[in-house]
Amino acid sequence: MTPRIYTEEEIAKIRASALLVGDTLAEVAKMIAPGVKTIELDRMAEAFIRSKGGVPACKGYEGFPFTLCVSVNHMVVHGFPSEDELREGDIVSVDCVIEKDGYHGDSAYTFAVGHIEEPVRQLLEATKASLYKGIEQARAGNRTGDIGNAVQTYVEERGYGVVRELCGHGVGAHMHEKPDVLNYGKRGSGCLLKKGMVIAIEPMITLGKRSIGIAKDGWGVFTLDGKAAAHFEHSVAITADGCDILSSFANVENVLKNK
Ligand code: MF3
Ligand code: CO
């Protein structure tokens, strides 16, 4: 399968879904606090998404049972929301995919619960910065390896690990499409990017070693050394002269700023 090329009309629909993910994550941001059960975030998110005419696309995807992937501390991605309460000092990655009008938007953000330790705060900052380093390489004529190399270089220079078992992906008519967008690799390798391709870039970065295990539920991905991991994700469209970030952290960060 070659990566799909989307029209402007289709990209507008992917953007609408991606922005609704941003709105959902902003609602999640309002709720993040010690004592909140992560299942409460999931219930709110599902109701919010449906109230806006969206469909929570993760729910039922290959049997995933929830609207949100909620991954606390050493969980990297694909954590199940649960009755467990968030605690001061935790970090929590929240990943959400919405389908609306036939098109998917995908975005994720890692939140601090109250005050977090400085090395963990720096991990969040570096992971988010690495996402934008990858996005800088997302342009027609570059290859997916240019994105992966930029992410990898940025985080490894700072002593962090790149989780290699999972990657970003094309997104649009389906949640997961070609190409794979690895978070590591060689410049000039991988799939050639063309105008109209839409990809989700999503570095998963560890404070310690990059080795991971899979939880007994078959989904949760966690660091084997038990150290924290962070995950930030945007959906971006490749344009003639660069890319267009279709999702947005603006609403999330506006909530966080005023907390
Ligand atoms: N948002 C995830 C991704 O970035 C997908 C979650 S997997 C699911 O690819 F099965 F839960 F949907
Ligand atoms: Co994704």
mmCIF file of C-alpha atoms and ligand atoms in Angstrom:
data_model
loop_
_atom_site.group_PDB
_atom_site.id
_atom_site.type_symbol
_atom_site.label_atom_id
_atom_site.label_comp_id
_atom_site.label_asym_id
_atom_site.label_seq_id
_atom_site.Cartn_x
_atom_site.Cartn_y
_atom_site.Cartn_z
ATOM 1 C CA MET A 1 0.000 0.000 0.000
ATOM 2 C CA THR A 2 1.346 3.400 -0.956
ATOM 3 C CA PRO A 3 0.496 6.288 1.355
ATOM 4 C CA ARG A 4 -2.713 8.052 0.510
ATOM 5 C CA ILE A 5 -2.712 11.604 -0.841
ATOM 6 C CA TYR A 6 -5.535 13.733 0.580
ATOM 7 C CA THR A 7 -7.347 16.638 -1.056
ATOM 8 C CA GLU A 8 -7.715 19.996 0.686
ATOM 9 C CA GLU A 9 -11.353 19.186 1.448
ATOM 10 C CA GLU A 10 -10.337 15.920 3.085
ATOM 11 C CA ILE A 11 -7.532 17.594 5.033
ATOM 12 C CA ALA A 12 -10.069 20.117 6.350
ATOM 13 C CA LYS A 13 -12.056 17.187 7.750
ATOM 14 C CA ILE A 14 -8.973 15.582 9.295
ATOM 15 C CA ARG A 15 -8.201 18.963 10.861
ATOM 16 C CA ALA A 16 -11.701 19.229 12.303
ATOM 17 C CA SER A 17 -11.271 15.819 13.953
ATOM 18 C CA ALA A 18 -7.769 16.659 15.146
ATOM 19 C CA LEU A 19 -8.927 19.957 16.653
ATOM 20 C CA LEU A 20 -11.740 18.124 18.416
ATOM 21 C CA VAL A 21 -9.047 15.881 19.935
ATOM 22 C CA GLY A 22 -7.335 19.075 21.143
ATOM 23 C CA ASP A 23 -10.602 20.281 22.664
ATOM 24 C CA THR A 24 -11.044 16.893 24.343
ATOM 25 C CA LEU A 25 -7.513 16.968 25.751
ATOM 26 C CA ALA A 26 -8.228 20.483 27.061
ATOM 27 C CA GLU A 27 -11.272 19.097 28.908
ATOM 28 C CA VAL A 28 -9.013 16.343 30.271
ATOM 29 C CA ALA A 29 -6.489 19.012 31.325
ATOM 30 C CA LYS A 30 -9.161 20.730 33.418
ATOM 31 C CA MET A 31 -9.776 17.494 35.331
ATOM 32 C CA ILE A 32 -6.166 16.431 35.949
ATOM 33 C CA ALA A 33 -5.595 16.559 39.720
ATOM 34 C CA PRO A 34 -4.620 14.285 42.586
ATOM 35 C CA GLY A 35 -7.498 11.960 43.533
ATOM 36 C CA VAL A 36 -9.066 11.810 40.071
ATOM 37 C CA LYS A 37 -9.673 8.279 38.774
ATOM 38 C CA THR A 38 -8.390 7.838 35.247
ATOM 39 C CA ILE A 39 -11.671 6.128 34.270
ATOM 40 C CA GLU A 40 -13.390 9.446 35.062
ATOM 41 C CA LEU A 41 -11.275 11.109 32.386
ATOM 42 C CA ASP A 42 -12.354 8.435 29.928
ATOM 43 C CA ARG A 43 -16.073 8.796 30.720
ATOM 44 C CA MET A 44 -15.924 12.554 30.387
ATOM 45 C CA ALA A 45 -13.981 12.319 27.106
ATOM 46 C CA GLU A 46 -16.409 9.870 25.519
ATOM 47 C CA ALA A 47 -19.438 12.002 26.449
ATOM 48 C CA PHE A 48 -17.694 15.177 25.282
ATOM 49 C CA ILE A 49 -16.680 13.676 21.918
ATOM 50 C CA ARG A 50 -20.143 12.266 21.230
ATOM 51 C CA SER A 51 -21.759 15.587 22.205
ATOM 52 C CA LYS A 52 -19.715 17.186 19.414
ATOM 53 C CA GLY A 53 -20.753 14.602 16.839
ATOM 54 C CA GLY A 54 -17.488 12.677 16.962
ATOM 55 C CA VAL A 55 -16.814 8.994 17.476
ATOM 56 C CA PRO A 56 -14.121 7.812 19.904
ATOM 57 C CA ALA A 57 -12.104 5.813 17.402
ATOM 58 C CA CYS A 58 -9.925 3.850 19.841
ATOM 59 C CA LYS A 59 -12.987 2.332 21.478
ATOM 60 C CA GLY A 60 -13.391 -1.063 19.841
ATOM 61 C CA TYR A 61 -10.270 -0.670 17.690
ATOM 62 C CA GLU A 62 -8.754 -4.147 17.620
ATOM 63 C CA GLY A 63 -10.633 -4.708 20.859
ATOM 64 C CA PHE A 64 -9.257 -1.672 22.763
ATOM 65 C CA PRO A 65 -12.057 -1.008 25.272
ATOM 66 C CA PHE A 66 -11.784 2.739 25.974
ATOM 67 C CA THR A 67 -11.963 6.217 24.444
ATOM 68 C CA LEU A 68 -8.602 7.315 25.830
ATOM 69 C CA CYS A 69 -5.260 5.633 26.248
ATOM 70 C CA VAL A 70 -4.174 6.770 29.726
ATOM 71 C CA SER A 71 -0.595 5.903 30.627
ATOM 72 C CA VAL A 72 0.719 6.858 34.065
ATOM 73 C CA ASN A 73 4.419 7.236 34.989
ATOM 74 C CA HIS A 74 6.306 4.205 33.641
ATOM 75 C CA MET A 75 3.452 3.309 31.282
ATOM 76 C CA VAL A 76 4.507 4.569 27.866
ATOM 77 C CA VAL A 77 1.307 4.259 25.806
ATOM 78 C CA HIS A 78 -1.946 2.280 25.461
ATOM 79 C CA GLY A 79 -2.696 2.231 29.199
ATOM 80 C CA PHE A 80 -6.235 1.311 30.223
ATOM 81 C CA PRO A 81 -8.150 3.971 32.168
ATOM 82 C CA SER A 82 -8.989 2.512 35.581
ATOM 83 C CA GLU A 83 -10.288 3.101 39.101
ATOM 84 C CA ASP A 84 -6.756 4.085 40.117
ATOM 85 C CA GLU A 85 -6.448 7.672 41.318
ATOM 86 C CA LEU A 86 -3.870 10.121 40.035
ATOM 87 C CA ARG A 87 -1.404 11.217 42.706
ATOM 88 C CA GLU A 88 0.633 14.354 43.177
ATOM 89 C CA GLY A 89 3.910 13.921 41.294
ATOM 90 C CA ASP A 90 2.547 11.533 38.652
ATOM 91 C CA ILE A 91 2.741 12.160 34.947
ATOM 92 C CA VAL A 92 -0.092 10.961 32.745
ATOM 93 C CA SER A 93 -0.027 10.578 28.971
ATOM 94 C CA VAL A 94 -3.423 10.880 27.339
ATOM 95 C CA ASP A 95 -3.816 9.768 23.726
ATOM 96 C CA CYS A 96 -7.044 10.184 21.795
ATOM 97 C CA VAL A 97 -8.236 9.471 18.276
ATOM 98 C CA ILE A 98 -11.543 10.850 16.987
ATOM 99 C CA GLU A 99 -13.373 10.019 13.791
ATOM 100 C CA LYS A 100 -15.784 12.628 12.518
ATOM 101 C CA ASP A 101 -17.335 12.876 9.081
ATOM 102 C CA GLY A 102 -15.269 9.891 7.934
ATOM 103 C CA TYR A 103 -11.838 11.232 8.905
ATOM 104 C CA HIS A 104 -9.570 10.664 11.903
ATOM 105 C CA GLY A 105 -7.529 13.055 14.014
ATOM 106 C CA ASP A 106 -4.903 11.745 16.450
ATOM 107 C CA SER A 107 -3.069 13.637 19.180
ATOM 108 C CA ALA A 108 -1.557 13.019 22.597
ATOM 109 C CA TYR A 109 -0.218 15.075 25.503
ATOM 110 C CA THR A 110 1.607 14.182 28.708
ATOM 111 C CA PHE A 111 0.392 16.032 31.795
ATOM 112 C CA ALA A 112 1.987 16.651 35.171
ATOM 113 C CA VAL A 113 -0.189 15.968 38.211
ATOM 114 C CA GLY A 114 0.605 18.814 40.558
ATOM 115 C CA HIS A 115 4.303 19.271 41.207
ATOM 116 C CA ILE A 116 6.632 16.757 39.546
ATOM 117 C CA GLU A 117 10.320 16.068 40.035
ATOM 118 C CA GLU A 118 12.648 18.204 37.924
ATOM 119 C CA PRO A 119 14.137 15.347 35.822
ATOM 120 C CA VAL A 120 10.623 14.239 34.909
ATOM 121 C CA ARG A 121 9.600 17.797 34.050
ATOM 122 C CA GLN A 122 12.608 17.986 31.750
ATOM 123 C CA LEU A 123 11.606 14.679 30.131
ATOM 124 C CA LEU A 124 8.197 16.149 29.265
ATOM 125 C CA GLU A 125 9.771 19.295 27.875
ATOM 126 C CA ALA A 126 12.308 17.346 25.791
ATOM 127 C CA THR A 127 9.702 14.927 24.450
ATOM 128 C CA LYS A 128 7.476 17.767 23.319
ATOM 129 C CA ALA A 129 10.463 19.590 21.814
ATOM 130 C CA SER A 130 11.471 16.412 19.957
ATOM 131 C CA LEU A 131 7.990 16.255 18.422
ATOM 132 C CA TYR A 132 8.523 19.732 16.981
ATOM 133 C CA LYS A 133 12.033 18.761 15.818
ATOM 134 C CA GLY A 134 10.394 15.916 13.912
ATOM 135 C CA ILE A 135 7.697 18.219 12.557
ATOM 136 C CA GLU A 136 10.397 20.571 11.188
ATOM 137 C CA GLN A 137 11.502 17.709 8.943
ATOM 138 C CA ALA A 138 7.990 16.927 7.740
ATOM 139 C CA ARG A 139 7.998 18.370 4.246
ATOM 140 C CA ALA A 140 7.668 17.221 0.649
ATOM 141 C CA GLY A 141 10.926 15.753 -0.612
ATOM 142 C CA ASN A 142 12.098 14.634 2.820
ATOM 143 C CA ARG A 143 11.686 11.077 4.028
ATOM 144 C CA THR A 144 10.217 9.623 7.193
ATOM 145 C CA GLY A 145 13.785 8.807 8.297
ATOM 146 C CA ASP A 146 14.542 12.534 8.409
ATOM 147 C CA ILE A 147 11.782 12.893 10.996
ATOM 148 C CA GLY A 148 12.959 9.894 12.991
ATOM 149 C CA ASN A 149 16.549 11.018 12.890
ATOM 150 C CA ALA A 150 15.634 14.499 14.168
ATOM 151 C CA VAL A 151 13.626 13.061 17.074
ATOM 152 C CA GLN A 152 16.298 10.516 17.962
ATOM 153 C CA THR A 153 19.187 12.963 17.762
ATOM 154 C CA TYR A 154 17.434 15.525 19.938
ATOM 155 C CA VAL A 155 16.495 13.146 22.741
ATOM 156 C CA GLU A 156 19.558 10.888 22.746
ATOM 157 C CA GLU A 157 21.857 13.936 23.004
ATOM 158 C CA ARG A 158 20.036 14.631 26.260
ATOM 159 C CA GLY A 159 20.408 11.091 27.563
ATOM 160 C CA TYR A 160 16.864 9.861 26.966
ATOM 161 C CA GLY A 161 15.730 6.656 25.232
ATOM 162 C CA VAL A 162 13.538 6.261 22.149
ATOM 163 C CA VAL A 163 10.977 3.449 22.326
ATOM 164 C CA ARG A 164 11.422 1.593 19.032
ATOM 165 C CA GLU A 165 8.653 -0.984 19.096
ATOM 166 C CA LEU A 166 5.967 1.579 18.281
ATOM 167 C CA CYS A 167 5.851 4.418 15.783
ATOM 168 C CA GLY A 168 3.816 7.165 14.178
ATOM 169 C CA HIS A 169 1.730 6.523 11.096
ATOM 170 C CA GLY A 170 -0.365 7.875 8.299
ATOM 171 C CA VAL A 171 -3.795 9.014 9.484
ATOM 172 C CA GLY A 172 -7.000 10.068 7.767
ATOM 173 C CA ALA A 173 -9.636 7.720 6.401
ATOM 174 C CA HIS A 174 -8.266 5.177 8.882
ATOM 175 C CA MET A 175 -6.583 5.578 12.256
ATOM 176 C CA HIS A 176 -3.460 3.789 11.088
ATOM 177 C CA GLU A 177 -2.277 4.075 7.512
ATOM 178 C CA LYS A 178 0.998 3.963 5.645
ATOM 179 C CA PRO A 179 3.665 5.199 6.090
ATOM 180 C CA ASP A 180 5.166 4.114 9.391
ATOM 181 C CA VAL A 181 6.831 7.123 11.001
ATOM 182 C CA LEU A 182 9.643 5.802 13.172
ATOM 183 C CA ASN A 183 11.093 7.929 15.955
ATOM 184 C CA TYR A 184 14.633 6.906 15.087
ATOM 185 C CA GLY A 185 16.598 6.198 11.944
ATOM 186 C CA LYS A 186 18.917 7.500 9.314
ATOM 187 C CA ARG A 187 18.496 10.724 7.400
ATOM 188 C CA GLY A 188 17.335 10.086 3.844
ATOM 189 C CA SER A 189 15.837 6.676 4.692
ATOM 190 C CA GLY A 190 12.219 5.569 4.704
ATOM 191 C CA CYS A 191 9.167 6.738 2.823
ATOM 192 C CA LEU A 192 9.322 9.807 0.582
ATOM 193 C CA LEU A 193 6.936 12.506 1.837
ATOM 194 C CA LYS A 194 4.634 14.134 -0.686
ATOM 195 C CA LYS A 195 2.178 17.017 -0.595
ATOM 196 C CA GLY A 196 -1.208 15.767 0.626
ATOM 197 C CA MET A 197 0.109 12.996 2.852
ATOM 198 C CA VAL A 198 -1.109 13.203 6.445
ATOM 199 C CA ILE A 199 0.940 11.654 9.228
ATOM 200 C CA ALA A 200 0.837 11.354 12.990
ATOM 201 C CA ILE A 201 4.229 11.993 14.570
ATOM 202 C CA GLU A 202 4.436 10.639 18.105
ATOM 203 C CA PRO A 203 7.725 10.310 19.961
ATOM 204 C CA MET A 204 7.614 7.937 22.952
ATOM 205 C CA ILE A 205 10.609 8.847 25.083
ATOM 206 C CA THR A 206 12.025 7.294 28.251
ATOM 207 C CA LEU A 207 13.891 8.823 31.172
ATOM 208 C CA GLY A 208 15.944 5.638 31.540
ATOM 209 C CA LYS A 209 16.462 2.664 29.255
ATOM 210 C CA ARG A 210 14.307 2.266 26.169
ATOM 211 C CA SER A 211 13.332 -1.389 26.747
ATOM 212 C CA ILE A 212 9.628 -2.037 27.169
ATOM 213 C CA GLY A 213 7.253 -4.794 28.194
ATOM 214 C CA ILE A 214 3.578 -5.445 27.471
ATOM 215 C CA ALA A 215 1.052 -5.524 30.311
ATOM 216 C CA LYS A 216 -1.098 -8.582 31.074
ATOM 217 C CA ASP A 217 -4.075 -6.813 29.488
ATOM 218 C CA GLY A 218 -2.245 -7.196 26.167
ATOM 219 C CA TRP A 219 -2.155 -3.431 25.544
ATOM 220 C CA GLY A 220 -0.234 -1.435 28.117
ATOM 221 C CA VAL A 221 3.356 -0.655 27.163
ATOM 222 C CA PHE A 222 5.663 0.022 30.108
ATOM 223 C CA THR A 223 9.355 0.663 30.669
ATOM 224 C CA LEU A 224 11.156 -2.389 32.025
ATOM 225 C CA ASP A 225 13.325 -0.264 34.311
ATOM 226 C CA GLY A 226 10.220 1.329 35.822
ATOM 227 C CA LYS A 227 11.319 4.862 34.968
ATOM 228 C CA ALA A 228 9.001 7.481 33.526
ATOM 229 C CA ALA A 229 8.095 7.812 29.857
ATOM 230 C CA ALA A 230 6.420 10.619 27.924
ATOM 231 C CA HIS A 231 4.404 10.809 24.708
ATOM 232 C CA PHE A 232 3.340 13.790 22.617
ATOM 233 C CA GLU A 233 1.606 13.498 19.260
ATOM 234 C CA HIS A 234 0.375 15.740 16.462
ATOM 235 C CA SER A 235 -1.361 14.967 13.181
ATOM 236 C CA VAL A 236 0.303 16.943 10.367
ATOM 237 C CA ALA A 237 -0.386 17.408 6.654
ATOM 238 C CA ILE A 238 2.493 17.670 4.206
ATOM 239 C CA THR A 239 2.179 20.876 2.133
ATOM 240 C CA ALA A 240 4.090 22.273 -0.863
ATOM 241 C CA ASP A 241 6.619 24.066 1.322
ATOM 242 C CA GLY A 242 6.497 22.339 4.714
ATOM 243 C CA CYS A 243 3.674 21.038 6.794
ATOM 244 C CA ASP A 244 0.506 22.103 8.487
ATOM 245 C CA ILE A 245 -0.036 20.930 12.075
ATOM 246 C CA LEU A 246 -3.684 19.864 12.087
ATOM 247 C CA SER A 247 -4.025 19.136 15.805
ATOM 248 C CA SER A 248 -3.326 21.787 18.433
ATOM 249 C CA PHE A 249 -2.080 22.012 22.011
ATOM 250 C CA ALA A 250 -3.251 25.644 22.278
ATOM 251 C CA ASN A 251 -6.416 24.900 24.219
ATOM 252 C CA VAL A 252 -4.665 22.368 26.457
ATOM 253 C CA GLU A 253 -1.886 24.785 27.287
ATOM 254 C CA ASN A 254 -4.322 27.611 27.865
ATOM 255 C CA VAL A 255 -6.019 25.457 30.507
ATOM 256 C CA LEU A 256 -2.675 24.491 32.062
ATOM 257 C CA LYS A 257 -1.494 28.103 32.161
ATOM 258 C CA ASN A 258 -4.565 29.193 34.104
ATOM 259 C CA LYS A 259 -4.530 26.305 36.587
HETATM 260 N N1 MF3 B 1 -3.478 7.007 19.329
HETATM 261 C C1 MF3 B 1 -2.791 5.755 19.198
HETATM 262 C C2 MF3 B 1 -1.792 5.952 18.118
HETATM 263 O O1 MF3 B 1 -1.186 6.935 18.149
HETATM 264 C C3 MF3 B 1 -3.708 4.665 18.917
HETATM 265 C C4 MF3 B 1 -4.203 4.043 20.114
HETATM 266 S S1 MF3 B 1 -4.266 2.392 19.866
HETATM 267 C C5 MF3 B 1 -5.863 1.977 20.153
HETATM 268 O O2 MF3 B 1 -1.583 5.216 17.222
HETATM 269 F F1 MF3 B 1 -5.995 0.760 19.822
HETATM 270 F F2 MF3 B 1 -6.132 2.187 21.388
HETATM 271 F F3 MF3 B 1 -6.639 2.688 19.396
HETATM 272 CO CO CO B 2 -1.037 7.839 16.645
#
